[in-house]
Amino acid sequence: MHAAVFQTPFMPPTRSAREVFKWAVDRATVADQVGCTEYWVGEHATQSWECIPNPEMVLSACALNTEKIILAPGAHLLPYHNPASLAIQIAWLTQVLEGRYILGVGAGAYPADGTLRGFTDLSKNHKMLSEAIELMERIWKGEPFHQEGEFFKAGFPEEDPSHPFRKMLPYGGKVRMGVTGLSANSPSIRFAGAHGYLPLSVYSGTAFVKNHWKVYSDAAAEAGRPAEREDHHVVRDVFVADTDAEAKRLAKEGGMGKAWAEYLLPVYKQFGIIDGLAEGTGVDSADIDLDFLAEHVWICGSPDTVVAKFEEFQETVGGFGTNMIYDYDYLDDPAPWNESLRLLAQEVAPRVKLPSAAQG
């Protein structure tokens, strides 16, 4: 299993933009140094806790401070961008990173982000996402065209011998993409399967993760594409420490616990996915608290305990290749959080294998 970081970021509104920016850049450096494979940065314009409006600003700052880790926006909300401008921006960054890049794309889950851009109806966002990707992929070919679609129009200019221009094409000729899904029967996950993009499942209970793989693999089969368990990314919180008790304490009393208590539990209720966290535990979702989360939702413990929990989780859902942890505000005392990430990347992830059935 690979270990990755998803910097949404979950930082409280009391943190300044400068504090959030520096934390996000520093965490990429730590993730790279300890051996994480990917570092994803969110895009949110209106959320109080998820407060990076343009992930490329952070990723560009990370480019020269990292060496091996893949950097990725998670995700660009394509309905709210000019696809031609974004395509050139992305191609340039893939060149800067010499291929250490994955493009995360999304339709936009938060209505307020749409309202900011003048959208009062988000029902067409998935169609806009599809059209934007089509345009971007045409631009990345570097061949002249002009296209006027239902939502966007763009093109690629003809060569002018009197005024040569640089074709800003992706490093290696193509851009790898990933799509995040949250709900059951996620249309975003289905879209990923149909187009051969990486599926990123936000953890809302094991049933949701299993459902996402079925949706993804069915869509891939219908499109005549392979579906590899190794490509499946799951976003699930982890805290690793010397002992189980210490890991749970640091999670509950630190930035992870604060974010869940003040922000994430209300969001899960808002999106109607809170019940998935309690499924099979005998606990009513209304009674979910930090103790419950530390025992049933987060994976907390010593390296041996966390390995055992991941092996059980892998068997239950059928296997996946990368676990992405959310990043939280441990700015005042980052040492335990950094050590948790090191233990995850170096002592846990290498020991967790795909179930034998998934290895085919």
CSV table of C-alpha atoms in Angstrom, one decimal, residues 27-349:
chain,number,residue,atom,x,y,z
A,27,ARG,CA,3.9,19.5,5.0
A,28,ALA,CA,4.7,18.6,1.4
A,29,THR,CA,8.4,18.7,2.2
A,30,VAL,CA,7.8,16.4,5.2
A,31,ALA,CA,5.7,14.1,3.1
A,32,ASP,CA,8.4,13.9,0.5
A,33,GLN,CA,11.2,13.3,3.0
A,34,VAL,CA,9.4,10.4,4.8
A,35,GLY,CA,8.5,8.6,1.6
A,36,CYS,CA,4.8,9.4,0.8
A,37,THR,CA,4.0,9.0,-2.9
A,38,GLU,CA,1.5,11.8,-3.5
A,39,TYR,CA,0.5,15.2,-2.0
A,40,TRP,CA,-2.9,16.5,-3.0
A,41,VAL,CA,-4.1,20.0,-2.3
A,42,GLY,CA,-7.8,21.0,-2.3
A,43,GLU,CA,-9.6,23.9,-4.0
A,44,HIS,CA,-12.3,25.7,-2.1
A,45,ALA,CA,-13.3,29.4,-2.3
A,46,THR,CA,-15.9,29.8,0.4
A,47,GLN,CA,-15.3,27.2,3.1
A,48,SER,CA,-14.2,28.4,6.5
A,49,TRP,CA,-12.0,25.3,7.2
A,50,GLU,CA,-11.0,24.4,3.7
A,51,CYS,CA,-9.3,27.6,2.7
A,52,ILE,CA,-7.0,27.2,-0.2
A,53,PRO,CA,-8.7,28.8,-3.3
A,54,ASN,CA,-6.1,27.8,-5.8
A,55,PRO,CA,-4.0,24.6,-5.2
A,56,GLU,CA,-1.5,25.5,-7.9
A,57,MET,CA,-0.3,28.4,-5.8
A,58,VAL,CA,0.8,25.9,-3.1
A,59,LEU,CA,2.0,23.2,-5.5
A,60,SER,CA,4.2,25.7,-7.3
A,61,ALA,CA,5.8,26.7,-4.0
A,62,CYS,CA,6.3,22.9,-3.3
A,63,ALA,CA,7.9,22.2,-6.6
A,64,LEU,CA,11.5,23.2,-5.7
A,65,ASN,CA,11.3,21.9,-2.1
A,66,THR,CA,10.4,18.4,-3.0
A,67,GLU,CA,12.2,15.7,-5.1
A,68,LYS,CA,10.2,12.5,-5.6
A,69,ILE,CA,6.6,13.1,-4.4
A,70,ILE,CA,3.9,13.5,-6.9
A,71,LEU,CA,2.0,16.8,-6.5
A,72,ALA,CA,-1.7,17.1,-7.4
A,73,PRO,CA,-4.6,19.5,-7.1
A,74,GLY,CA,-7.5,17.8,-5.4
A,75,ALA,CA,-9.4,19.0,-7.2
A,76,HIS,CA,-9.7,21.7,-9.8
A,77,LEU,CA,-13.4,22.5,-10.0
A,78,LEU,CA,-13.6,22.6,-13.8
A,79,PRO,CA,-17.1,24.3,-14.2
A,80,TYR,CA,-15.6,27.4,-12.5
A,81,HIS,CA,-12.5,27.6,-14.7
A,82,ASN,CA,-11.7,28.6,-18.3
A,83,PRO,CA,-10.5,25.2,-19.6
A,84,ALA,CA,-8.0,26.7,-22.1
A,85,SER,CA,-6.3,28.8,-19.5
A,86,LEU,CA,-6.2,26.0,-17.0
A,87,ALA,CA,-4.9,23.5,-19.6
A,88,ILE,CA,-1.9,25.7,-20.3
A,89,GLN,CA,-1.3,26.4,-16.6
A,90,ILE,CA,-1.4,22.6,-15.9
A,91,ALA,CA,0.9,21.8,-18.8
A,92,TRP,CA,3.4,24.3,-17.6
A,93,LEU,CA,3.4,22.9,-14.1
A,94,THR,CA,3.9,19.4,-15.4
A,95,GLN,CA,7.0,20.7,-17.1
A,96,VAL,CA,8.3,22.4,-14.0
A,97,LEU,CA,7.7,19.2,-12.0
A,98,GLU,CA,9.1,17.0,-14.8
A,99,GLY,CA,6.1,14.7,-14.7
A,100,ARG,CA,5.5,14.6,-10.9
A,101,TYR,CA,1.9,15.6,-11.3
A,102,ILE,CA,-1.6,14.2,-11.3
A,103,LEU,CA,-4.6,16.4,-12.2
A,104,GLY,CA,-7.5,16.0,-9.8
A,105,VAL,CA,-10.8,17.2,-11.2
A,106,GLY,CA,-14.2,17.8,-9.7
A,107,ALA,CA,-17.6,19.2,-10.5
A,108,GLY,CA,-18.0,21.2,-7.3
A,109,ALA,CA,-19.8,19.9,-4.2
A,110,TYR,CA,-20.4,23.1,-2.3
A,111,PRO,CA,-23.2,25.3,-3.6
A,112,ALA,CA,-21.5,28.4,-2.1
A,113,ASP,CA,-18.5,27.9,-4.4
A,114,GLY,CA,-20.9,28.0,-7.3
A,115,THR,CA,-22.8,31.0,-6.0
A,116,LEU,CA,-19.6,32.9,-5.9
A,117,ARG,CA,-19.1,32.4,-9.6
A,118,GLY,CA,-22.7,33.2,-10.4
A,119,PHE,CA,-24.1,29.7,-10.5
A,120,THR,CA,-27.5,29.2,-9.1
A,121,ASP,CA,-28.1,25.8,-10.5
A,122,LEU,CA,-25.4,23.1,-10.2
A,123,SER,CA,-27.4,20.4,-12.1
A,124,LYS,CA,-25.3,20.9,-15.2
A,125,ASN,CA,-21.9,20.9,-13.5
A,126,HIS,CA,-21.1,17.3,-14.4
A,127,LYS,CA,-21.8,18.0,-18.1
A,128,MET,CA,-19.6,21.1,-17.8
A,129,LEU,CA,-16.8,18.9,-16.2
A,130,SER,CA,-16.9,16.5,-19.2
A,131,GLU,CA,-16.9,19.3,-21.8
A,132,ALA,CA,-14.0,21.1,-20.0
A,133,ILE,CA,-11.9,17.9,-20.0
A,134,GLU,CA,-12.6,17.3,-23.7
A,135,LEU,CA,-11.3,20.8,-24.5
A,136,MET,CA,-8.3,20.5,-22.3
A,137,GLU,CA,-7.2,17.2,-23.8
A,138,ARG,CA,-7.5,18.7,-27.3
A,139,ILE,CA,-5.4,21.6,-26.3
A,140,TRP,CA,-2.7,19.3,-24.9
A,141,LYS,CA,-2.4,17.7,-28.3
A,142,GLY,CA,-1.1,21.0,-29.7
A,143,GLU,CA,-3.0,20.7,-32.9
A,144,PRO,CA,-5.0,23.6,-34.4
A,145,PHE,CA,-8.7,23.6,-33.7
A,146,HIS,CA,-11.6,25.8,-32.6
A,147,GLN,CA,-14.5,24.4,-30.7
A,148,GLU,CA,-17.7,26.0,-29.4
A,149,GLY,CA,-19.4,23.8,-27.0
A,150,GLU,CA,-22.6,24.1,-24.9
A,151,PHE,CA,-20.7,25.8,-22.1
A,152,PHE,CA,-17.1,26.7,-23.2
A,153,LYS,CA,-15.3,27.7,-26.4
A,154,ALA,CA,-11.6,27.4,-26.9
A,155,GLY,CA,-9.0,26.4,-29.5
A,156,PHE,CA,-5.4,26.1,-30.4
A,157,PRO,CA,-3.8,28.6,-32.8
A,158,GLU,CA,-2.3,27.9,-36.2
A,159,GLU,CA,1.5,28.3,-36.4
A,160,ASP,CA,2.5,31.8,-37.6
A,161,PRO,CA,6.0,31.8,-39.1
A,162,SER,CA,6.4,35.5,-38.5
A,163,HIS,CA,5.6,35.1,-34.8
A,164,PRO,CA,6.7,31.7,-33.5
A,165,PHE,CA,5.2,30.6,-30.2
A,166,ARG,CA,6.0,27.9,-27.7
A,167,LYS,CA,3.6,24.9,-27.6
A,168,MET,CA,3.1,24.4,-23.8
A,169,LEU,CA,2.3,20.7,-23.8
A,170,PRO,CA,2.3,18.3,-20.9
A,171,TYR,CA,5.5,16.7,-19.8
A,172,GLY,CA,5.6,13.2,-21.4
A,173,GLY,CA,2.7,14.1,-23.7
A,174,LYS,CA,-0.3,13.4,-21.3
A,175,VAL,CA,-1.7,14.2,-17.9
A,176,ARG,CA,-2.8,11.6,-15.5
A,177,MET,CA,-6.2,12.4,-13.8
A,178,GLY,CA,-8.1,11.5,-10.7
A,179,VAL,CA,-11.7,12.1,-9.5
A,180,THR,CA,-12.9,12.3,-6.0
A,181,GLY,CA,-16.2,10.7,-4.9
A,182,LEU,CA,-18.2,11.0,-1.7
A,183,SER,CA,-21.7,9.7,-2.0
A,184,ALA,CA,-23.0,6.2,-2.8
A,185,ASN,CA,-23.3,5.4,-6.5
A,186,SER,CA,-21.1,8.5,-7.0
A,187,PRO,CA,-21.4,9.9,-10.6
A,188,SER,CA,-17.9,11.2,-10.2
A,189,ILE,CA,-16.6,7.7,-9.5
A,190,ARG,CA,-18.6,6.4,-12.5
A,191,PHE,CA,-17.1,9.1,-14.6
A,192,ALA,CA,-13.6,8.1,-13.5
A,193,GLY,CA,-14.2,4.5,-14.5
A,194,ALA,CA,-15.6,5.3,-17.9
A,195,HIS,CA,-12.6,7.5,-18.7
A,196,GLY,CA,-9.7,5.6,-17.1
A,197,TYR,CA,-9.1,8.1,-14.3
A,198,LEU,CA,-8.0,7.3,-10.8
A,199,PRO,CA,-10.9,6.9,-8.3
A,200,LEU,CA,-10.5,8.7,-5.0
A,201,SER,CA,-13.0,7.5,-2.4
A,202,VAL,CA,-13.6,9.7,0.6
A,203,TYR,CA,-14.2,7.3,3.6
A,204,SER,CA,-17.9,7.3,4.6
A,205,GLY,CA,-18.0,3.7,5.9
A,206,THR,CA,-16.8,0.4,4.3
A,207,ALA,CA,-20.0,0.0,2.4
A,208,PHE,CA,-19.3,3.3,0.5
A,209,VAL,CA,-15.8,2.2,-0.4
A,210,LYS,CA,-17.1,-1.2,-1.7
A,211,ASN,CA,-19.9,0.6,-3.6
A,212,HIS,CA,-17.4,3.0,-5.2
A,213,TRP,CA,-15.3,0.1,-6.5
A,214,LYS,CA,-18.3,-1.6,-8.0
A,215,VAL,CA,-19.4,1.6,-9.6
A,216,TYR,CA,-15.9,2.3,-10.9
A,217,SER,CA,-15.2,-1.2,-12.2
A,218,ASP,CA,-18.7,-1.5,-13.8
A,219,ALA,CA,-18.2,1.8,-15.7
A,220,ALA,CA,-14.7,0.7,-16.8
A,221,ALA,CA,-16.0,-2.6,-18.1
A,222,GLU,CA,-18.8,-0.9,-20.0
A,223,ALA,CA,-16.2,1.4,-21.6
A,224,GLY,CA,-13.9,-1.5,-22.4
A,225,ARG,CA,-11.2,-0.3,-19.9
A,226,PRO,CA,-9.3,-2.3,-17.3
A,227,ALA,CA,-10.0,-1.6,-13.6
A,228,GLU,CA,-7.0,-2.1,-11.4
A,229,ARG,CA,-7.4,-2.3,-7.6
A,230,GLU,CA,-3.9,-0.7,-7.3
A,231,ASP,CA,-5.3,2.5,-8.8
A,232,HIS,CA,-8.0,2.9,-6.1
A,233,HIS,CA,-7.3,5.6,-3.6
A,234,VAL,CA,-9.1,5.8,-0.3
A,235,VAL,CA,-9.1,8.9,1.9
A,236,ARG,CA,-9.1,7.7,5.6
A,237,ASP,CA,-7.7,9.3,8.7
A,238,VAL,CA,-4.7,7.7,10.4
A,239,PHE,CA,-2.7,8.5,13.5
A,240,VAL,CA,0.3,6.3,14.4
A,241,ALA,CA,2.3,6.6,17.7
A,242,ASP,CA,4.3,4.4,20.0
A,243,THR,CA,1.1,3.0,21.7
A,244,ASP,CA,-2.5,2.7,20.8
A,245,ALA,CA,-3.5,4.9,23.7
A,246,GLU,CA,-1.1,7.6,22.8
A,247,ALA,CA,-2.3,7.6,19.1
A,248,LYS,CA,-5.9,8.0,20.1
A,249,ARG,CA,-5.1,10.7,22.6
A,250,LEU,CA,-3.1,12.7,20.0
A,251,ALA,CA,-5.8,12.3,17.5
A,252,LYS,CA,-8.7,13.3,19.8
A,253,GLU,CA,-6.9,16.2,21.5
A,254,GLY,CA,-5.2,17.6,18.5
A,255,GLY,CA,-6.2,19.1,15.1
A,256,MET,CA,-7.9,15.9,13.9
A,257,GLY,CA,-10.4,15.8,16.8
A,258,LYS,CA,-11.0,19.6,16.6
A,259,ALA,CA,-11.8,19.5,12.9
A,260,TRP,CA,-14.2,16.6,13.2
A,261,ALA,CA,-16.0,18.0,16.2
A,262,GLU,CA,-16.4,21.5,14.8
A,263,TYR,CA,-16.5,21.0,11.1
A,264,LEU,CA,-16.5,17.5,9.6
A,265,LEU,CA,-19.3,15.9,11.6
A,266,PRO,CA,-21.7,18.7,10.7
A,267,VAL,CA,-20.6,18.4,7.0
A,268,TYR,CA,-21.2,14.6,7.1
A,269,LYS,CA,-24.7,15.3,8.4
A,270,GLN,CA,-25.3,18.0,5.8
A,271,PHE,CA,-24.4,15.6,3.0
A,272,GLY,CA,-26.5,12.8,4.4
A,273,ILE,CA,-23.6,10.3,4.8
A,274,ILE,CA,-23.2,10.3,8.6
A,275,ASP,CA,-25.1,7.0,8.9
A,276,GLY,CA,-22.4,5.2,6.9
A,277,LEU,CA,-19.8,5.8,9.7
A,278,ALA,CA,-22.0,4.0,12.2
A,279,GLU,CA,-23.1,1.1,10.1
A,280,GLY,CA,-22.4,-2.3,11.7
A,281,THR,CA,-21.3,-0.8,15.0
A,282,GLY,CA,-24.6,-0.9,16.9
A,283,VAL,CA,-24.2,2.8,17.6
A,284,ASP,CA,-26.8,5.4,16.5
A,285,SER,CA,-25.2,8.0,14.2
A,286,ALA,CA,-26.6,10.7,16.5
A,287,ASP,CA,-24.3,9.4,19.2
A,288,ILE,CA,-21.1,9.6,17.2
A,289,ASP,CA,-18.4,11.3,19.2
A,290,LEU,CA,-14.6,11.5,19.2
A,291,ASP,CA,-14.2,8.3,21.2
A,292,PHE,CA,-16.3,6.5,18.5
A,293,LEU,CA,-14.3,8.0,15.7
A,294,ALA,CA,-11.0,7.0,17.3
A,295,GLU,CA,-12.2,3.4,17.6
A,296,HIS,CA,-14.3,2.9,14.4
A,297,VAL,CA,-13.5,5.6,11.8
A,298,TRP,CA,-10.0,6.7,12.2
A,299,ILE,CA,-7.2,4.1,12.2
A,300,CYS,CA,-5.2,4.9,15.3
A,301,GLY,CA,-2.6,2.9,17.1
A,302,SER,CA,1.0,1.6,17.2
A,303,PRO,CA,2.5,0.5,13.9
A,304,ASP,CA,1.5,-3.1,14.5
A,305,THR,CA,-2.0,-2.2,15.4
A,306,VAL,CA,-2.4,0.1,12.4
A,307,VAL,CA,-1.0,-2.6,10.0
A,308,ALA,CA,-3.5,-5.1,11.4
A,309,LYS,CA,-6.4,-2.6,11.0
A,310,PHE,CA,-5.4,-1.9,7.5
A,311,GLU,CA,-5.1,-5.5,6.6
A,312,GLU,CA,-8.7,-6.1,7.9
A,313,PHE,CA,-9.9,-3.1,6.1
A,314,GLN,CA,-8.3,-4.2,2.8
A,315,GLU,CA,-9.9,-7.6,3.1
A,316,THR,CA,-13.3,-6.2,3.8
A,317,VAL,CA,-13.4,-3.8,0.9
A,318,GLY,CA,-11.5,-6.0,-1.6
A,319,GLY,CA,-8.3,-4.1,-1.7
A,320,PHE,CA,-7.0,-0.6,-2.8
A,321,GLY,CA,-3.6,0.8,-3.6
A,322,THR,CA,-3.2,4.1,-1.8
A,323,ASN,CA,-4.4,5.5,1.5
A,324,MET,CA,-4.7,9.2,1.6
A,325,ILE,CA,-4.7,10.9,5.0
A,326,TYR,CA,-6.3,14.3,5.5
A,327,ASP,CA,-4.0,16.9,7.0
A,328,TYR,CA,-4.9,18.7,10.1
A,329,ASP,CA,-3.8,21.7,12.2
A,330,TYR,CA,-0.9,20.5,14.3
A,331,LEU,CA,1.0,23.7,13.6
A,332,ASP,CA,1.7,24.5,17.3
A,333,ASP,CA,3.3,21.1,17.9
A,334,PRO,CA,4.0,19.3,14.6
A,335,ALA,CA,6.4,16.7,15.9
A,336,PRO,CA,3.9,14.0,16.8
A,337,TRP,CA,2.0,14.6,13.5
A,338,ASN,CA,5.2,14.4,11.5
A,339,GLU,CA,6.2,11.3,13.3
A,340,SER,CA,2.8,9.7,12.6
A,341,LEU,CA,3.3,10.4,8.9
A,342,ARG,CA,6.8,8.9,9.0
A,343,LEU,CA,5.6,5.8,10.7
A,344,LEU,CA,2.7,5.4,8.2
A,345,ALA,CA,4.9,5.8,5.2
A,346,GLN,CA,7.9,3.7,6.4
A,347,GLU,CA,6.6,1.2,8.9
A,348,VAL,CA,3.0,0.7,8.0
A,349,ALA,CA,2.3,1.1,4.3
